[in-house]
JSON list of C-alpha atoms in Angstrom, two decimals:
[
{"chain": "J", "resi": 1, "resn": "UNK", "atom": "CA", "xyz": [4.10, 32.92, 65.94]},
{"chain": "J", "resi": 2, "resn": "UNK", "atom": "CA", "xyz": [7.68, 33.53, 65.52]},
{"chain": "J", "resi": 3, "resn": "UNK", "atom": "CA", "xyz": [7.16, 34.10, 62.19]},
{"chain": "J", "resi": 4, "resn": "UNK", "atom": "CA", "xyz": [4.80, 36.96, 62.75]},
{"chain": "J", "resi": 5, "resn": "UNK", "atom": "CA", "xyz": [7.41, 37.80, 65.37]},
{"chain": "J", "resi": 6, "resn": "UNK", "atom": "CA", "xyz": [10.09, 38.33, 62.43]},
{"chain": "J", "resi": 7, "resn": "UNK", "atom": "CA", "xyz": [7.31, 40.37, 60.26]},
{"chain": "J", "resi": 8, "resn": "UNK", "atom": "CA", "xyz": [6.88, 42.67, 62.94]},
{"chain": "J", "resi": 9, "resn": "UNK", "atom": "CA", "xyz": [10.58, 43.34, 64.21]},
{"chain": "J", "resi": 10, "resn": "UNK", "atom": "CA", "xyz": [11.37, 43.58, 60.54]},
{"chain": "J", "resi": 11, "resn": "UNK", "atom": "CA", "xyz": [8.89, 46.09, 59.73]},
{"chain": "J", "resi": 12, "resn": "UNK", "atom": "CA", "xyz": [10.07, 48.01, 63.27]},
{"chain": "J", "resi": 13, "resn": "UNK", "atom": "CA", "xyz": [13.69, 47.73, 61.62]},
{"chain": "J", "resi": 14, "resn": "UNK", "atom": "CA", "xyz": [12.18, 49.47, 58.22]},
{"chain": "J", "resi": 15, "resn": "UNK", "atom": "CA", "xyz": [10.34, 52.22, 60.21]},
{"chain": "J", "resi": 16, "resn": "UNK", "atom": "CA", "xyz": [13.47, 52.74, 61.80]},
{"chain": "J", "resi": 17, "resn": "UNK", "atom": "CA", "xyz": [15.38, 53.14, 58.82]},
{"chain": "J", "resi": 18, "resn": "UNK", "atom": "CA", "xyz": [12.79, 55.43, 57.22]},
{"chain": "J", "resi": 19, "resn": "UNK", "atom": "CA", "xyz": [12.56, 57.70, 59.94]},
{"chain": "J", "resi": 20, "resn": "UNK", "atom": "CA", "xyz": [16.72, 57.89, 59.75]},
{"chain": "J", "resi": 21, "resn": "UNK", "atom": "CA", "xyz": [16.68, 58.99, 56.32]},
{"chain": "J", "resi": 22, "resn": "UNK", "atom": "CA", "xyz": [13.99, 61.31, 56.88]},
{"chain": "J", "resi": 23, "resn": "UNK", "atom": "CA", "xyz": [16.01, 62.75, 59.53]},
{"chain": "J", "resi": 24, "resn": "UNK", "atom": "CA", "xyz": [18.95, 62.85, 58.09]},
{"chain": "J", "resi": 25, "resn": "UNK", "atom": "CA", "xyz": [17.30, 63.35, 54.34]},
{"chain": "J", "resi": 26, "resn": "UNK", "atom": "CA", "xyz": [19.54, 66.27, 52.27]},
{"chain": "J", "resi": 27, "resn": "UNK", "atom": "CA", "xyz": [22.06, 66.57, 55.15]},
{"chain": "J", "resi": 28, "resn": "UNK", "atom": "CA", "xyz": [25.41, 65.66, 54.35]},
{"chain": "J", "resi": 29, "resn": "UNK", "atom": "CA", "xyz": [27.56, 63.51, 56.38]},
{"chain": "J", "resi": 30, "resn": "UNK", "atom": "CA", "xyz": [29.19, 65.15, 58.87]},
{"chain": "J", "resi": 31, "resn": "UNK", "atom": "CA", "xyz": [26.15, 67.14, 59.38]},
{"chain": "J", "resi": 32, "resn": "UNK", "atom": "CA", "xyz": [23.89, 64.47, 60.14]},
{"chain": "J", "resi": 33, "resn": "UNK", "atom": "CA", "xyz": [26.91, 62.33, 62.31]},
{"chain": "J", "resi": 34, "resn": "UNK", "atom": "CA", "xyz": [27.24, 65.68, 64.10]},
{"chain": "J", "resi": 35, "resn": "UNK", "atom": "CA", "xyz": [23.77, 66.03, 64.71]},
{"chain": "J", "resi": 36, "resn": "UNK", "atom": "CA", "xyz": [23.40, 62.48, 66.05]},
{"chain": "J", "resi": 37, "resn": "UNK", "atom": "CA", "xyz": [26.51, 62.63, 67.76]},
{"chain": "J", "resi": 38, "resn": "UNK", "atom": "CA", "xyz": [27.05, 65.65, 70.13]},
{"chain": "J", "resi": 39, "resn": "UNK", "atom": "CA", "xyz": [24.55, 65.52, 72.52]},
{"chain": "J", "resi": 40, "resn": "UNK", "atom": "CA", "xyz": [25.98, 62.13, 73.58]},
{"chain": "J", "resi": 41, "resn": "UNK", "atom": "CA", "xyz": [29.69, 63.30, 73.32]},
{"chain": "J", "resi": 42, "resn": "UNK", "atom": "CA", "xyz": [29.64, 66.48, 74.73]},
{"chain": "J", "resi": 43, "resn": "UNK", "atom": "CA", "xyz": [27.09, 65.20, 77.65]},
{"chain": "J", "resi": 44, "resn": "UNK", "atom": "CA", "xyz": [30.41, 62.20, 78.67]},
{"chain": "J", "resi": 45, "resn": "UNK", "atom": "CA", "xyz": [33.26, 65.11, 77.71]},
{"chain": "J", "resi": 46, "resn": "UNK", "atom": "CA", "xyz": [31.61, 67.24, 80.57]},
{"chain": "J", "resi": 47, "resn": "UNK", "atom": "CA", "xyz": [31.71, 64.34, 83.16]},
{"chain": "J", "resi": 48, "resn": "UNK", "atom": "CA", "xyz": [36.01, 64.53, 82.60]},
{"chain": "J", "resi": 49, "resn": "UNK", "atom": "CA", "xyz": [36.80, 67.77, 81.18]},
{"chain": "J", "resi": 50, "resn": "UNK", "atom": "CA", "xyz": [36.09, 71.34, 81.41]},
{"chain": "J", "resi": 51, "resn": "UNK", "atom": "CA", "xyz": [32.35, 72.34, 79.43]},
{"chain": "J", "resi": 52, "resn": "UNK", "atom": "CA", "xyz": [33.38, 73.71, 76.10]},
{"chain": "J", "resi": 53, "resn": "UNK", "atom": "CA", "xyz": [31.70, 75.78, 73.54]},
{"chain": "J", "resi": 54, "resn": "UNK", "atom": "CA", "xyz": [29.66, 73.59, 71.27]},
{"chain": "J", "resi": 55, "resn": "UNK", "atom": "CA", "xyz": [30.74, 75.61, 68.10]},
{"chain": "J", "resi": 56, "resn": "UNK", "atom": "CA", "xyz": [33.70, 74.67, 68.67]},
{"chain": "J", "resi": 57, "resn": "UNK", "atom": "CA", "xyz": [33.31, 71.03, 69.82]},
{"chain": "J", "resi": 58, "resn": "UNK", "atom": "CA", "xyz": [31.70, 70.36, 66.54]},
{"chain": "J", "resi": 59, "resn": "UNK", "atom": "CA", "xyz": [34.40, 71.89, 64.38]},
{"chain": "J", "resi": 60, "resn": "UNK", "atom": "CA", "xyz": [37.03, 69.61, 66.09]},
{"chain": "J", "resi": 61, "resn": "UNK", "atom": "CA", "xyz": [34.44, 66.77, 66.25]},
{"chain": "J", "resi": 62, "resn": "UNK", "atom": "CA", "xyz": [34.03, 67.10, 61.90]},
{"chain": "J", "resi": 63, "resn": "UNK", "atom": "CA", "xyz": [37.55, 67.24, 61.73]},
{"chain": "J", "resi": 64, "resn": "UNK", "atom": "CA", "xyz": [38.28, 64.07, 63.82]},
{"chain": "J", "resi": 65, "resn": "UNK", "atom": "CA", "xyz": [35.59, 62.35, 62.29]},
{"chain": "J", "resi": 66, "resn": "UNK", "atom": "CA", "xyz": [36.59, 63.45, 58.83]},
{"chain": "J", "resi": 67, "resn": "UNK", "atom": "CA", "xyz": [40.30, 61.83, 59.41]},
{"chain": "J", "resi": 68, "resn": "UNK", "atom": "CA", "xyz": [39.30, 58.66, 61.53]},
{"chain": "J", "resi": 69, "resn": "UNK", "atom": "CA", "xyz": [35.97, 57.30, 59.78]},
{"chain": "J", "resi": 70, "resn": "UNK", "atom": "CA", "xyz": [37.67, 57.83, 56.29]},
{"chain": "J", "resi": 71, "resn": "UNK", "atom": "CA", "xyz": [33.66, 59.23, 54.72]},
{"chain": "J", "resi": 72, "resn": "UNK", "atom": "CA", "xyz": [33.51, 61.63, 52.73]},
{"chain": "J", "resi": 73, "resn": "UNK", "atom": "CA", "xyz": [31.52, 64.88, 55.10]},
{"chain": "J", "resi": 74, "resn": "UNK", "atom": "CA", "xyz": [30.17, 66.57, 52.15]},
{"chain": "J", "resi": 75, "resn": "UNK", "atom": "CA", "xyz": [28.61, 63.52, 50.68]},
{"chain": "J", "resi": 76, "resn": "UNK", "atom": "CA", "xyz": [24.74, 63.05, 51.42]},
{"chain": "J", "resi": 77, "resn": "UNK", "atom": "CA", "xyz": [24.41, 61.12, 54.33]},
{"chain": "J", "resi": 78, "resn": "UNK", "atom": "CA", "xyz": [21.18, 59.43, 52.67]},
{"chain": "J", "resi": 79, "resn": "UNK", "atom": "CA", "xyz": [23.33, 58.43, 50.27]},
{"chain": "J", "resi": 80, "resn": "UNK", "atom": "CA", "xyz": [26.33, 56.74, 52.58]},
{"chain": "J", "resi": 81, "resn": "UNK", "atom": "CA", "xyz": [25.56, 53.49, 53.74]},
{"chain": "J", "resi": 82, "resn": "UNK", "atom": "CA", "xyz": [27.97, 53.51, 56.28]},
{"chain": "J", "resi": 83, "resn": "UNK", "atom": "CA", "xyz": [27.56, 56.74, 57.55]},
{"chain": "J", "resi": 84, "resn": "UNK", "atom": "CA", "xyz": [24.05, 55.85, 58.35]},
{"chain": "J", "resi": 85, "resn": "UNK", "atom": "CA", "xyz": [24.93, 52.77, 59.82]},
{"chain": "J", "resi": 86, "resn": "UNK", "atom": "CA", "xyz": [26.60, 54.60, 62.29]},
{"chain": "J", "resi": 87, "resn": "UNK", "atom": "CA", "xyz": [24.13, 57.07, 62.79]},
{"chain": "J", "resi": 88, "resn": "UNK", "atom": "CA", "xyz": [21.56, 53.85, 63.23]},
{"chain": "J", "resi": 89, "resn": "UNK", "atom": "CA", "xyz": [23.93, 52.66, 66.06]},
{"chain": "J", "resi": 90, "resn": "UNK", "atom": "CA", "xyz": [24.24, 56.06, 68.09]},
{"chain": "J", "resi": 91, "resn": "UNK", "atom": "CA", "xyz": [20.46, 56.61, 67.89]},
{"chain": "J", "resi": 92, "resn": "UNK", "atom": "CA", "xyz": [19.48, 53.23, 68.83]},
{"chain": "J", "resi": 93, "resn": "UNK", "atom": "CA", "xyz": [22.84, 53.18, 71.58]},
{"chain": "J", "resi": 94, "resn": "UNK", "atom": "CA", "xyz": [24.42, 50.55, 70.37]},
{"chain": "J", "resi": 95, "resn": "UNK", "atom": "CA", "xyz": [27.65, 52.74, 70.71]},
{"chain": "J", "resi": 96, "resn": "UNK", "atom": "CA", "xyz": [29.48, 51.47, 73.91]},
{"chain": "J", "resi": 97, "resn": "UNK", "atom": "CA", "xyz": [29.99, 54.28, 76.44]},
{"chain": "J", "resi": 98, "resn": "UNK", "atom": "CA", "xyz": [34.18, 53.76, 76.04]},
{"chain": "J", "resi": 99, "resn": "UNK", "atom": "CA", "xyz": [33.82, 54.70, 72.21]},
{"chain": "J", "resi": 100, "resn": "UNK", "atom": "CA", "xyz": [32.47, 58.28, 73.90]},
{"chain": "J", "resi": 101, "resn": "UNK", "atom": "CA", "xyz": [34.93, 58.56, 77.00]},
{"chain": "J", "resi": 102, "resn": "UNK", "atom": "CA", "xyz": [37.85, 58.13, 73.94]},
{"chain": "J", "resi": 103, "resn": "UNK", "atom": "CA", "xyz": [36.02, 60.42, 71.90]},
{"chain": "J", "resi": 104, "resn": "UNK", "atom": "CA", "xyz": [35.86, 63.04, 74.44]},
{"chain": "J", "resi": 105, "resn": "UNK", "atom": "CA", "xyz": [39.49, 62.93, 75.09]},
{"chain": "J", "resi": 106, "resn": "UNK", "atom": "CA", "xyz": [40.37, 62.97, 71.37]},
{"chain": "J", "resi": 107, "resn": "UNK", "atom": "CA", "xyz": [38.13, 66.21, 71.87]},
{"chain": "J", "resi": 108, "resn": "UNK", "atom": "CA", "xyz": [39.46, 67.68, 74.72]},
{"chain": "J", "resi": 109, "resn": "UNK", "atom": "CA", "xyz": [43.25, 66.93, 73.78]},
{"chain": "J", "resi": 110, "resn": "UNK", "atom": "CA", "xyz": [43.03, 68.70, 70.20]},
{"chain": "J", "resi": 111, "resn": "UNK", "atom": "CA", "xyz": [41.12, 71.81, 71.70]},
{"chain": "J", "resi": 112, "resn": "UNK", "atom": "CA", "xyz": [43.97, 71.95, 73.68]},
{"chain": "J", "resi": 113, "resn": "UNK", "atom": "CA", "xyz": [46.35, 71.73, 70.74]},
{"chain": "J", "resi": 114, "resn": "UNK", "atom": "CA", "xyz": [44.09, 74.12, 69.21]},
{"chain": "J", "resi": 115, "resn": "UNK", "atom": "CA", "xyz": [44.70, 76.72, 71.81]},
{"chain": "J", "resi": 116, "resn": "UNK", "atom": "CA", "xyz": [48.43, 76.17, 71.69]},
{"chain": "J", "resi": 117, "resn": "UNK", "atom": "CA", "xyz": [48.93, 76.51, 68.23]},
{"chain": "J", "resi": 118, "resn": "UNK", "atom": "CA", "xyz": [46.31, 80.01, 68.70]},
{"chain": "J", "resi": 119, "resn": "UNK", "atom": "CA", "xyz": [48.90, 81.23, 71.79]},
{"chain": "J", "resi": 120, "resn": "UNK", "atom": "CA", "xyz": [52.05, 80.47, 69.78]},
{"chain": "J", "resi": 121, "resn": "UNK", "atom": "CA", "xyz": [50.82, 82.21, 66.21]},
{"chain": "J", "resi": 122, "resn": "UNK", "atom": "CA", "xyz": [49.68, 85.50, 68.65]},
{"chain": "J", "resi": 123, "resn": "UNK", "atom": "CA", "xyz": [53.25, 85.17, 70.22]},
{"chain": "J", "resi": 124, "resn": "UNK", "atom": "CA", "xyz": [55.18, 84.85, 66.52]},
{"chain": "J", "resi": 125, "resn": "UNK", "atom": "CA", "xyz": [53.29, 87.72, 65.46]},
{"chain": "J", "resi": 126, "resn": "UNK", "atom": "CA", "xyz": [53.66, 89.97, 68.53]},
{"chain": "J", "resi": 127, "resn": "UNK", "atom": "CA", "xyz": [57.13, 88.90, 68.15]},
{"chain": "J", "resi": 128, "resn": "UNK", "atom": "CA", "xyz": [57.82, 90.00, 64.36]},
{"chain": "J", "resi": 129, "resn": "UNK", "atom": "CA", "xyz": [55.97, 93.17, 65.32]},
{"chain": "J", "resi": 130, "resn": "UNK", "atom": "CA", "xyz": [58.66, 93.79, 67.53]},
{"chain": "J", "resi": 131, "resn": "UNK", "atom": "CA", "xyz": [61.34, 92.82, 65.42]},
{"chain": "J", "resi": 132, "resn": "UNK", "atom": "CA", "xyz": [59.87, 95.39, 62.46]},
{"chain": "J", "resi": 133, "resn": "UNK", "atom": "CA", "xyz": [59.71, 98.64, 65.10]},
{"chain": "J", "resi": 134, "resn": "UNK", "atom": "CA", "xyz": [63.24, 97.50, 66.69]}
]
């Protein structure tokens, strides 16, 4: 019995896996983590912060993951074993709901840096414009 218990869960654990790829099939890494990933993220950033545009959410979100997971974002996903390792774990919520409350501020604090860098360039060049008619 336990046997056909391991057969089965195995075979569960290989449908799994195929139906990953095929999801995530000729995407490429940050794509498919993105994909995967938002929903989730943006659903526990709106429980803290201010709702943000998602455009803009994921831009941030591929940068941070781009710096802090170390893969490679325009690599095929189907072709990164950890990157769908990860994707495995969000899908099947293995991802502890901490990992997304830190997420979401790492989200929320560089939109906000984002925005200040935005306000001082606009204030720099509003400033040289009035240097140049002075």
């Amino acid at each position: 019995k336990q046997w056909y218990q391991r057969r089965v869960h195995g075979r569960e654990e290989e449908e799994e896996v195929a139906r990953i790829r095929s999801n995530i099939g000729s995407k490429t890494v940050s794509t498919a983590l993105l994909q995967v990933l938002m929903p989730k993220l943006l659903k526990m950033h709106e429980t803290k912060y201010p709702p943000m545009e998602k455009a803009d959410a994921e831009k941030i979100m591929e940068e941070i993951l781009g710096m802090q997971c170390g893969l490679n974002p325009d690599q095929q996903a189907d072709a990164n074993e950890e990157a769908e390792m990860i994707i495995r774990a969000i899908m099947q919520d293995e991802v502890d709901k901490s990992i997304y409350s830190k997420m979401a501020d790492d989200l929320e604090a560089a939109s906000k840096r984002m925005k200040k860098m935005k306000k001082n360039k606009v204030k720099k060049v509003n400033d040289s414009a009035a240097e140049i008619t002075a």
